[in-house]
Amino acid sequence: MSTFVQLIWSILTDCLNTVPQKGYDDLQSIVPTCQTQDSLIGSQKLSKATVLQKTIDYIQFLHKEKKKQDEEISTLRKDVMALKIMKTNYEQIVKAHQTNPLQGKDQVTDQVKFSIFQNIMDLLFQSFNACISVASFQELSACVFNWIEEHCKPQTLREIVVSVLRQLNGQLH
């Protein structure tokens, strides 16, 4: 139980066991719903039953909030654990590549990599050049956003890359 709930609980039990009016006054000053009600009514005091009911309602609210926070903490802990696992996996991948950078028999040369990149960029530039208008900055901005939305979709980029790879594969073999 949180310290605030314990405080309210101790005041509640003190109300029932010791000086009743002081305990009710303490509850009214601590429980927010009693304070709001108190300011609306003005100088009129809340009944002891109302104070106790509002206190019980507030304690139940606090318990629900604590449960939500506990669930959020649990979710965050799981997320942290998942991120730690991912970090460890990536560190292992990096370490494997550092210890054996030439893993595999058929290494692709930098020239072939550059050629693939160049062909992909050429195709993208051709579509970009065909779609872009530079009449004004506003029109340019709108055209760029439209081009990105249309031509940089994952499926479209995948098709471009596959076609470039097929074309280069035909040239190499």
XYZ file of N, CA and C in Angstrom:
519
model
N 0.834 -1.171 0.000
C 0.000 0.000 0.000
C 0.885 1.243 0.000
N 0.490 2.230 -0.771
C 1.298 3.446 -0.839
C 1.185 4.214 0.471
N 2.125 5.077 0.700
C 2.146 5.839 1.954
C 0.938 6.757 2.074
N 0.470 7.279 0.936
C -0.694 8.157 0.979
C -1.939 7.366 1.387
N -2.092 6.168 0.824
C -3.245 5.325 1.175
C -3.139 4.930 2.644
N -1.916 4.631 3.102
C -1.730 4.278 4.506
C -2.090 5.462 5.401
N -1.722 6.654 4.985
C -2.054 7.846 5.750
C -3.562 8.007 5.862
N -4.247 7.873 4.749
C -5.712 8.005 4.758
C -6.325 6.909 5.616
N -5.800 5.708 5.486
C -6.333 4.582 6.268
C -6.134 4.830 7.763
N -4.949 5.320 8.126
C -4.704 5.577 9.549
C -5.623 6.688 10.055
N -5.849 7.702 9.250
C -6.765 8.774 9.655
C -8.181 8.220 9.785
N -8.556 7.352 8.866
C -9.890 6.751 8.909
C -10.067 5.934 10.179
N -9.089 5.117 10.523
C -9.201 4.326 11.743
C -9.141 5.212 12.979
N -8.321 6.271 12.915
C -8.289 7.214 14.033
C -9.646 7.871 14.217
N -10.322 8.140 13.102
C -11.653 8.755 13.170
C -12.606 7.875 13.958
N -12.509 6.604 13.718
C -13.438 5.691 14.361
C -13.049 5.386 15.804
N -11.763 5.514 16.135
C -11.287 5.094 17.446
C -11.015 6.239 18.426
N -10.673 7.418 17.914
C -10.284 8.506 18.815
C -11.222 9.682 18.664
N -10.662 10.862 18.651
C -11.449 12.085 18.584
C -12.123 12.150 17.215
N -13.420 11.857 17.107
C -14.072 11.731 15.807
C -14.015 12.983 14.956
N -14.317 14.142 15.469
C -14.443 15.307 14.604
C -13.108 15.709 13.996
N -12.019 15.626 14.744
C -10.718 15.996 14.212
C -10.340 15.059 13.058
N -10.632 13.771 13.201
C -10.339 12.794 12.151
C -11.117 13.102 10.877
N -12.380 13.463 11.017
C -13.195 13.796 9.840
C -12.678 15.069 9.175
N -12.266 16.025 9.986
C -11.706 17.258 9.426
C -10.421 16.959 8.658
N -9.586 16.067 9.234
C -8.351 15.676 8.548
C -8.668 15.011 7.208
N -9.653 14.109 7.214
C -10.041 13.438 5.967
C -10.528 14.451 4.940
N -11.341 15.390 5.377
C -11.854 16.399 4.456
C -10.722 17.226 3.859
N -9.666 17.459 4.618
C -8.568 18.262 4.092
C -7.660 17.453 3.165
N -7.657 16.127 3.289
C -6.768 15.291 2.482
C -7.450 14.777 1.208
N -8.695 14.369 1.306
C -9.397 13.753 0.171
C -9.868 14.855 -0.784
N -9.351 14.825 -2.038
C -9.677 15.903 -2.993
C -11.164 16.076 -3.254
N -11.922 14.989 -3.312
C -13.355 15.134 -3.619
C -14.105 15.795 -2.471
N -13.618 15.659 -1.248
C -14.242 16.358 -0.117
C -13.936 17.846 -0.185
N -12.737 18.181 -0.618
C -12.352 19.586 -0.721
C -13.174 20.277 -1.794
N -13.359 19.619 -2.939
C -14.133 20.213 -4.021
C -15.567 20.415 -3.575
N -16.112 19.382 -2.941
C -17.492 19.455 -2.472
C -17.612 20.547 -1.426
N -16.611 20.648 -0.553
C -16.631 21.628 0.529
C -16.663 23.048 -0.021
N -15.901 23.306 -1.086
C -15.869 24.657 -1.639
C -17.169 24.990 -2.362
N -17.851 23.974 -2.900
C -19.122 24.218 -3.589
C -20.234 24.529 -2.594
N -20.198 23.832 -1.481
C -21.256 24.004 -0.487
C -21.057 25.306 0.287
N -19.796 25.673 0.477
C -19.493 26.892 1.216
C -19.153 26.539 2.637
N -19.809 27.169 3.546
C -19.493 26.947 4.956
C -20.191 25.698 5.506
N -21.117 25.139 4.773
C -21.847 23.960 5.231
C -20.918 22.748 5.268
N -20.920 22.021 6.374
C -20.052 20.851 6.555
C -20.674 19.631 5.882
N -19.793 18.754 5.410
C -20.249 17.476 4.869
C -20.579 16.550 6.029
N -21.534 15.663 5.797
C -21.858 14.704 6.854
C -20.724 13.700 6.996
N -20.651 13.083 8.183
C -19.596 12.096 8.420
C -19.720 10.931 7.451
N -20.914 10.534 7.127
C -21.125 9.430 6.186
C -20.614 9.812 4.798
N -20.859 11.043 4.387
C -20.388 11.508 3.082
C -18.867 11.546 3.051
N -18.267 12.045 4.120
C -16.808 12.093 4.193
C -16.230 10.689 4.116
N -16.817 9.764 4.867
C -16.326 8.379 4.842
C -16.515 7.749 3.460
N -17.669 7.985 2.841
C -17.912 7.405 1.514
C -16.944 7.978 0.481
N -16.735 9.277 0.523
C -15.800 9.905 -0.418
C -14.375 9.409 -0.166
N -14.034 9.174 1.096
C -12.717 8.639 1.429
C -12.553 7.229 0.880
N -13.571 6.412 1.059
C -13.541 5.037 0.524
C -13.413 5.072 -0.995
N -14.199 5.934 -1.638
C -14.128 6.056 -3.104
C -12.730 6.485 -3.547
N -12.156 7.410 -2.788
C -10.829 7.903 -3.144
C -9.768 6.818 -2.952
N -9.891 6.051 -1.892
C -8.949 4.938 -1.668
C -9.072 3.925 -2.801
N -10.300 3.620 -3.220
C -10.497 2.688 -4.348
C -9.877 3.261 -5.625
N -10.050 4.561 -5.846
C -9.445 5.215 -7.003
C -7.928 5.092 -6.950
N -7.351 5.333 -5.773
C -5.899 5.232 -5.617
C -5.410 3.805 -5.877
N -6.187 2.823 -5.421
C -5.814 1.432 -5.684
C -5.825 1.141 -7.189
N -6.831 1.652 -7.890
C -6.901 1.449 -9.346
C -5.719 2.124 -10.036
N -5.391 3.335 -9.618
C -4.253 4.058 -10.200
C -2.950 3.301 -9.940
N -2.804 2.769 -8.743
C -1.604 2.002 -8.414
C -1.527 0.749 -9.278
N -2.652 0.111 -9.484
C -2.665 -1.091 -10.331
C -2.266 -0.735 -11.764
N -2.792 0.388 -12.286
C -2.412 0.844 -13.627
C -0.915 1.117 -13.703
N -0.393 1.788 -12.698
C 1.031 2.106 -12.681
C 1.877 0.840 -12.591
N 1.431 -0.133 -11.798
C 2.148 -1.401 -11.704
C 2.159 -2.122 -13.050
N 1.024 -2.088 -13.751
C 0.955 -2.717 -15.075
C 1.871 -1.995 -16.059
N 1.903 -0.668 -15.982
C 2.779 0.110 -16.867
C 4.249 -0.188 -16.576
N 4.576 -0.299 -15.302
C 5.953 -0.642 -14.924
C 6.311 -2.017 -15.460
N 5.387 -2.947 -15.350
C 5.625 -4.302 -15.859
C 5.852 -4.283 -17.368
N 5.026 -3.528 -18.082
C 5.175 -3.415 -19.532
C 6.516 -2.783 -19.890
N 6.884 -1.734 -19.185
C 8.160 -1.069 -19.446
C 9.341 -1.994 -19.142
N 9.226 -2.790 -18.091
C 10.299 -3.746 -17.777
C 10.439 -4.778 -18.892
N 9.300 -5.231 -19.421
C 9.353 -6.181 -20.535
C 9.992 -5.537 -21.761
N 9.639 -4.281 -22.012
C 10.240 -3.562 -23.144
C 11.748 -3.423 -22.967
N 12.163 -3.099 -21.759
C 13.596 -2.972 -21.483
C 14.292 -4.303 -21.715
N 13.685 -5.381 -21.250
C 14.272 -6.710 -21.438
C 14.383 -7.033 -22.923
N 13.339 -6.741 -23.695
C 13.366 -7.005 -25.137
C 14.463 -6.180 -25.808
N 14.604 -4.921 -25.410
C 15.644 -4.070 -25.988
C 17.041 -4.567 -25.623
N 17.195 -5.071 -24.408
C 18.490 -5.629 -24.008
C 18.826 -6.857 -24.849
N 17.828 -7.680 -25.097
C 18.042 -8.872 -25.927
C 18.424 -8.459 -27.342
N 17.706 -7.472 -27.891
C 18.024 -6.988 -29.231
C 19.442 -6.416 -29.273
N 19.797 -5.656 -28.253
C 21.142 -5.067 -28.188
C 22.196 -6.165 -28.186
N 21.975 -7.180 -27.376
C 22.923 -8.297 -27.308
C 23.043 -8.982 -28.665
N 21.910 -9.196 -29.327
C 21.939 -9.835 -30.645
C 22.708 -8.988 -31.654
N 22.472 -7.692 -31.657
C 23.186 -6.821 -32.586
C 24.676 -6.762 -32.262
N 24.999 -6.768 -30.988
C 26.410 -6.786 -30.612
C 27.085 -8.064 -31.111
N 26.381 -9.185 -31.035
C 26.929 -10.449 -31.533
C 27.115 -10.409 -33.044
N 26.175 -9.808 -33.740
C 26.288 -9.681 -35.195
C 27.500 -8.827 -35.553
N 27.650 -7.696 -34.857
C 28.786 -6.813 -35.120
C 30.090 -7.539 -34.817
N 30.143 -8.241 -33.701
C 31.347 -8.965 -33.320
C 31.684 -10.034 -34.356
N 30.679 -10.746 -34.854
C 30.908 -11.778 -35.868
C 31.459 -11.160 -37.149
N 30.957 -10.009 -37.533
C 31.436 -9.343 -38.741
C 32.837 -8.761 -38.555
N 33.145 -8.352 -37.337
C 34.478 -7.811 -37.081
C 35.534 -8.912 -37.074
N 35.181 -10.071 -36.551
C 36.154 -11.159 -36.488
C 36.323 -11.862 -37.820
N 35.289 -11.848 -38.649
C 35.370 -12.529 -39.940
C 34.681 -11.680 -41.006
N 35.313 -10.582 -41.432
C 34.654 -9.675 -42.381
C 34.472 -10.278 -43.766
N 35.236 -11.235 -44.138
C 35.116 -11.825 -45.481
C 34.393 -13.160 -45.410
N 33.330 -13.185 -44.647
C 32.556 -14.408 -44.493
C 31.836 -14.715 -45.794
N 31.955 -15.884 -46.301
C 31.321 -16.275 -47.552
C 32.325 -16.274 -48.681
N 32.058 -17.081 -49.690
C 32.998 -17.240 -50.798
C 32.863 -16.139 -51.837
N 31.668 -15.787 -52.189
C 31.422 -14.842 -53.291
C 31.216 -13.434 -52.738
N 32.305 -12.708 -52.614
C 32.223 -11.335 -52.145
C 31.896 -10.421 -53.333
N 31.044 -9.459 -53.077
C 30.672 -8.502 -54.111
C 31.683 -7.359 -54.061
N 32.196 -6.989 -55.205
C 33.197 -5.918 -55.255
C 32.530 -4.565 -55.029
N 33.339 -3.617 -54.658
C 32.824 -2.263 -54.462
C 32.285 -1.693 -55.774
N 32.869 -2.064 -56.872
C 32.409 -1.596 -58.189
C 30.997 -2.093 -58.471
N 30.723 -3.341 -58.153
C 29.378 -3.893 -58.370
C 28.385 -3.212 -57.432
N 28.778 -3.018 -56.178
C 27.904 -2.322 -55.225
C 27.582 -0.920 -55.730
N 28.596 -0.223 -56.193
C 28.388 1.124 -56.711
C 27.485 1.107 -57.939
N 27.660 0.145 -58.790
C 26.839 0.041 -59.995
C 25.372 -0.189 -59.638
N 25.133 -1.048 -58.659
C 23.754 -1.292 -58.193
C 23.164 0.003 -57.650
N 23.903 0.649 -56.782
C 23.444 1.905 -56.188
C 23.170 2.951 -57.268
N 24.076 3.074 -58.221
C 23.944 4.063 -59.287
C 22.705 3.791 -60.134
N 22.460 2.553 -60.473
C 21.284 2.217 -61.293
C 19.982 2.483 -60.536
N 19.968 2.167 -59.247
C 18.765 2.445 -58.442
C 18.523 3.950 -58.393
N 19.562 4.712 -58.136
C 19.424 6.164 -58.048
C 19.036 6.771 -59.401
N 19.566 6.235 -60.489
C 19.187 6.730 -61.826
C 17.703 6.558 -62.070
N 17.175 5.379 -61.739
C 15.734 5.144 -61.932
C 14.901 6.072 -61.046
N 15.333 6.245 -59.806
C 14.595 7.143 -58.914
C 14.675 8.584 -59.407
N 15.838 8.999 -59.874
C 15.974 10.369 -60.367
C 15.113 10.595 -61.607
N 15.033 9.619 -62.484
C 14.197 9.768 -63.679
C 12.740 10.005 -63.292
N 12.237 9.224 -62.333
C 10.843 9.439 -61.902
C 10.707 10.769 -61.172
N 11.701 11.131 -60.384
C 11.689 12.404 -59.661
C 11.658 13.568 -60.641
N 12.530 13.517 -61.625
C 12.643 14.588 -62.608
C 11.347 14.743 -63.411
N 10.684 13.635 -63.689
C 9.441 13.676 -64.461
C 8.272 14.261 -63.647
N 8.334 14.136 -62.334
C 7.199 14.540 -61.487
C 7.344 15.914 -60.847
N 8.511 16.483 -60.833
C 8.765 17.696 -60.057
C 8.626 18.944 -60.919
N 7.945 19.917 -60.333
C 7.812 21.222 -60.959
C 8.492 22.241 -60.045
N 9.240 23.153 -60.658
C 9.966 24.139 -59.855
C 9.456 25.560 -60.097
N 8.197 25.683 -60.451
C 7.620 26.995 -60.727
C 7.648 27.889 -59.486
N 7.424 27.284 -58.309
C 7.497 28.034 -57.053
C 7.938 27.070 -55.958
N 8.375 27.641 -54.861
C 8.816 26.786 -53.758
C 7.663 25.960 -53.222
N 6.493 26.558 -53.147
C 5.317 25.848 -52.646
C 4.989 24.667 -53.558
N 5.023 24.894 -54.880
C 4.744 23.828 -55.832
C 5.829 22.747 -55.771
N 7.078 23.164 -55.629
C 8.182 22.218 -55.497
C 7.984 21.338 -54.268
N 7.662 21.964 -53.139
C 7.432 21.208 -51.899
C 6.310 20.202 -52.067
N 5.212 20.643 -52.650
C 4.067 19.744 -52.855
C 4.458 18.583 -53.766
N 5.200 18.886 -54.834
C 5.619 17.834 -55.771
C 6.563 16.834 -55.109
N 7.478 17.344 -54.294
C 8.423 16.448 -53.613
C 7.670 15.496 -52.686
N 6.746 16.038 -51.901
C 5.984 15.170 -50.999
C 5.157 14.151 -51.776
N 4.524 14.588 -52.858
C 3.753 13.643 -53.675
C 4.652 12.570 -54.278
N 5.847 12.971 -54.771
C 6.769 12.003 -55.357
C 7.215 10.981 -54.313
N 7.551 11.453 -53.122
C 7.977 10.539 -52.051
C 6.863 9.551 -51.727
N 5.646 10.065 -51.592
C 4.510 9.190 -51.273
C 4.260 8.151 -52.368
N 4.447 8.547 -53.604
C 4.144 7.661 -54.728
C 5.298 6.735 -55.090
N 6.509 7.255 -55.131
C 7.635 6.494 -55.679
C 8.572 5.899 -54.625
N 8.372 6.208 -53.381
C 9.256 5.670 -52.341
C 8.534 4.712 -51.402
N 7.458 4.147 -51.868
C 6.760 3.124 -51.105
C 7.655 1.886 -51.074
N 7.600 1.122 -50.021
C 8.443 -0.080 -49.941
C 8.267 -1.019 -51.146
N 7.042 -1.209 -51.574
C 6.808 -2.110 -52.709
C 7.432 -1.557 -53.991
N 7.305 -0.268 -54.218
C 7.880 0.357 -55.410
C 9.405 0.270 -55.374
N 9.988 0.585 -54.234
C 11.449 0.500 -54.099
C 11.924 -0.940 -54.280
N 11.158 -1.875 -53.753
C 11.514 -3.291 -53.918
C 11.533 -3.669 -55.394
N 10.514 -3.239 -56.129
C 10.453 -3.546 -57.562
C 11.649 -2.952 -58.309
N 12.029 -1.719 -57.955
C 13.179 -1.071 -58.598
C 14.455 -1.864 -58.313
N 14.662 -2.216 -57.062
C 15.873 -2.944 -56.679
C 15.921 -4.307 -57.365
N 14.810 -5.006 -57.386
C 14.772 -6.319 -58.042
C 15.090 -6.193 -59.527
N 14.518 -5.190 -60.184
C 14.787 -5.034 -61.620
C 16.250 -4.690 -61.875
N 16.836 -3.855 -61.034
C 18.256 -3.497 -61.181
C 19.128 -4.731 -60.955
N 18.823 -5.490 -59.933
C 19.608 -6.706 -59.658
C 19.495 -7.719 -60.791
N 18.307 -7.868 -61.341
C 18.138 -8.790 -62.479
C 18.946 -8.302 -63.684
N 18.876 -7.001 -63.939
C 19.613 -6.422 -65.068
C 21.120 -6.632 -64.889
N 21.652 -6.364 -63.707
C 23.079 -6.533 -63.465
C 23.479 -8.004 -63.446
N 22.605 -8.846 -62.965
C 22.882 -10.280 -62.962
C 23.019 -10.779 -64.410
N 22.160 -10.277 -65.296
C 22.255 -10.644 -66.709
C 23.542 -10.142 -67.345
N 23.997 -8.981 -66.922
C 25.239 -8.428 -67.473
C 26.460 -9.183 -66.963
N 26.428 -9.647 -65.698
C 27.579 -10.318 -65.109
C 27.716 -11.770 -65.587
N 26.611 -12.402 -65.936
C 26.680 -13.819 -66.312
C 26.465 -14.018 -67.767
